[in-house]
Structures are given as C-alpha cells and as structure tokens.
Coordinates of C-alpha atoms in Angstrom, one line a residue:
X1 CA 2.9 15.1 0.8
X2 CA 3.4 13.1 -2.6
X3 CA 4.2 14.1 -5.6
X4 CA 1.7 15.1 -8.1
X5 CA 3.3 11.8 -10.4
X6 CA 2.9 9.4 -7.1
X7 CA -0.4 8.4 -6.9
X8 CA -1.4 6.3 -3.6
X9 CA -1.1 2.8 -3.7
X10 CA -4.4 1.3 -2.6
X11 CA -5.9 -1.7 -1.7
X12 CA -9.8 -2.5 -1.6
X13 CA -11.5 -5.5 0.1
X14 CA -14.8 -6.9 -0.4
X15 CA -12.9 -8.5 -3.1
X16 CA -9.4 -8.5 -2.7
X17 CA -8.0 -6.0 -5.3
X18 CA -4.5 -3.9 -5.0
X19 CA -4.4 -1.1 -7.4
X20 CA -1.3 1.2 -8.3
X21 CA 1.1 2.6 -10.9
X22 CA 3.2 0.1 -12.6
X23 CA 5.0 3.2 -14.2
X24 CA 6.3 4.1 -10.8
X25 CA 7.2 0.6 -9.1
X26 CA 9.5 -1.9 -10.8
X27 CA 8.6 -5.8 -10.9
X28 CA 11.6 -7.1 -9.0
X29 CA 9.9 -10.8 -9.1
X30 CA 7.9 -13.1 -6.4
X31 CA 5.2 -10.5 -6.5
X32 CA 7.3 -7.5 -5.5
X33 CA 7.6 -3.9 -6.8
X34 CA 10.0 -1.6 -6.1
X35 CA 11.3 1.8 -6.5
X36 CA 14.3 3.1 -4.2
X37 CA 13.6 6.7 -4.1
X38 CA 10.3 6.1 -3.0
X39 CA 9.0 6.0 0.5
X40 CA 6.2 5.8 2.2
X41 CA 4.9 9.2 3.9
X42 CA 1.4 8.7 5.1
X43 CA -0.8 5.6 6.0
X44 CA -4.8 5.9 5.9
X45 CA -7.1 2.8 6.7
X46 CA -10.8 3.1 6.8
X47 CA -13.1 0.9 6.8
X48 CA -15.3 -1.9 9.7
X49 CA -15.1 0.5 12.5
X50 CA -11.3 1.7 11.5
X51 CA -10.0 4.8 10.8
X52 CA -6.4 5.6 11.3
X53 CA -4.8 8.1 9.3
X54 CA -1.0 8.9 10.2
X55 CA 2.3 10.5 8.6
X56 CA 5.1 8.4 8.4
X57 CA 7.9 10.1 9.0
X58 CA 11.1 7.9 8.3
X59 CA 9.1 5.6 6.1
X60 CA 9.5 2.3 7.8
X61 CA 6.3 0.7 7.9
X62 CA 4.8 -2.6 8.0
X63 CA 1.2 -3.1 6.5
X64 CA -0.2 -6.6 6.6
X65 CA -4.0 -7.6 4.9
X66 CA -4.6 -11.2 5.5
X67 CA -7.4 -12.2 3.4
X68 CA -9.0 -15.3 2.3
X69 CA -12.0 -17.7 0.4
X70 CA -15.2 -15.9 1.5
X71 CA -16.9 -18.7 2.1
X72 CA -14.2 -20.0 4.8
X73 CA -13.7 -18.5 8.0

C-alpha cells in the first residue's frame, strides 16, 4: 500500500493530537504540509461505534475532525 518510508498520518482524540513525519511533508505555512508525490491510498477510522476502512483509489479525499474545549458542548 505505502511505502516502507511513509508512515500513516494519524490523528488521536480524547485529546486532540495529530502525529506524523515532518521528514516526509513540507511546512508550506497556515498550518499546512505538503508533499506532491504523495497521495492518499487508504482511509481507516475507528473509534465511538465507527469503523470504516477503505482504499482510495485516485486519492481525492476529504477528512474533516471538528473538535473543541471539553468542557463545552
């Protein structure tokens, strides 16, 4: 699927935390990373009563996480 040098970008809630390799995504600015080569192949949520787990095959894909204050609704 990926290569053995592209390791999964992943993000965690309970406390908001977004973990990946800054050696393979560029800081372009406003919060973005980038690398052109790259594309996404394969898109796994799990978690509250999810669990989706698909292949992406051309790569265009949305993912939104809103999140917010835990003590807010």
């Amino acid at each position: 699927m990926s290569s053995p040098g592209d390791p999964p970008i992943i993000i965690t809630g309970g406390s908001v935390t977004i973990e990946f390799d800054l050696t393979q995504l560029t800081h372009v600015g406003n919060g973005k990373h980038h690398h052109p080569n790259k594309k996404i192949k394969r898109v796994i949520v799990k978690g509250d009563g999810i669990d989706f787990d698909k292949n992406i095959t051309d790569g265009r894909v949305v993912i939104t996480v809103h999140y917010g204050d835990d003590n807010k609704p």
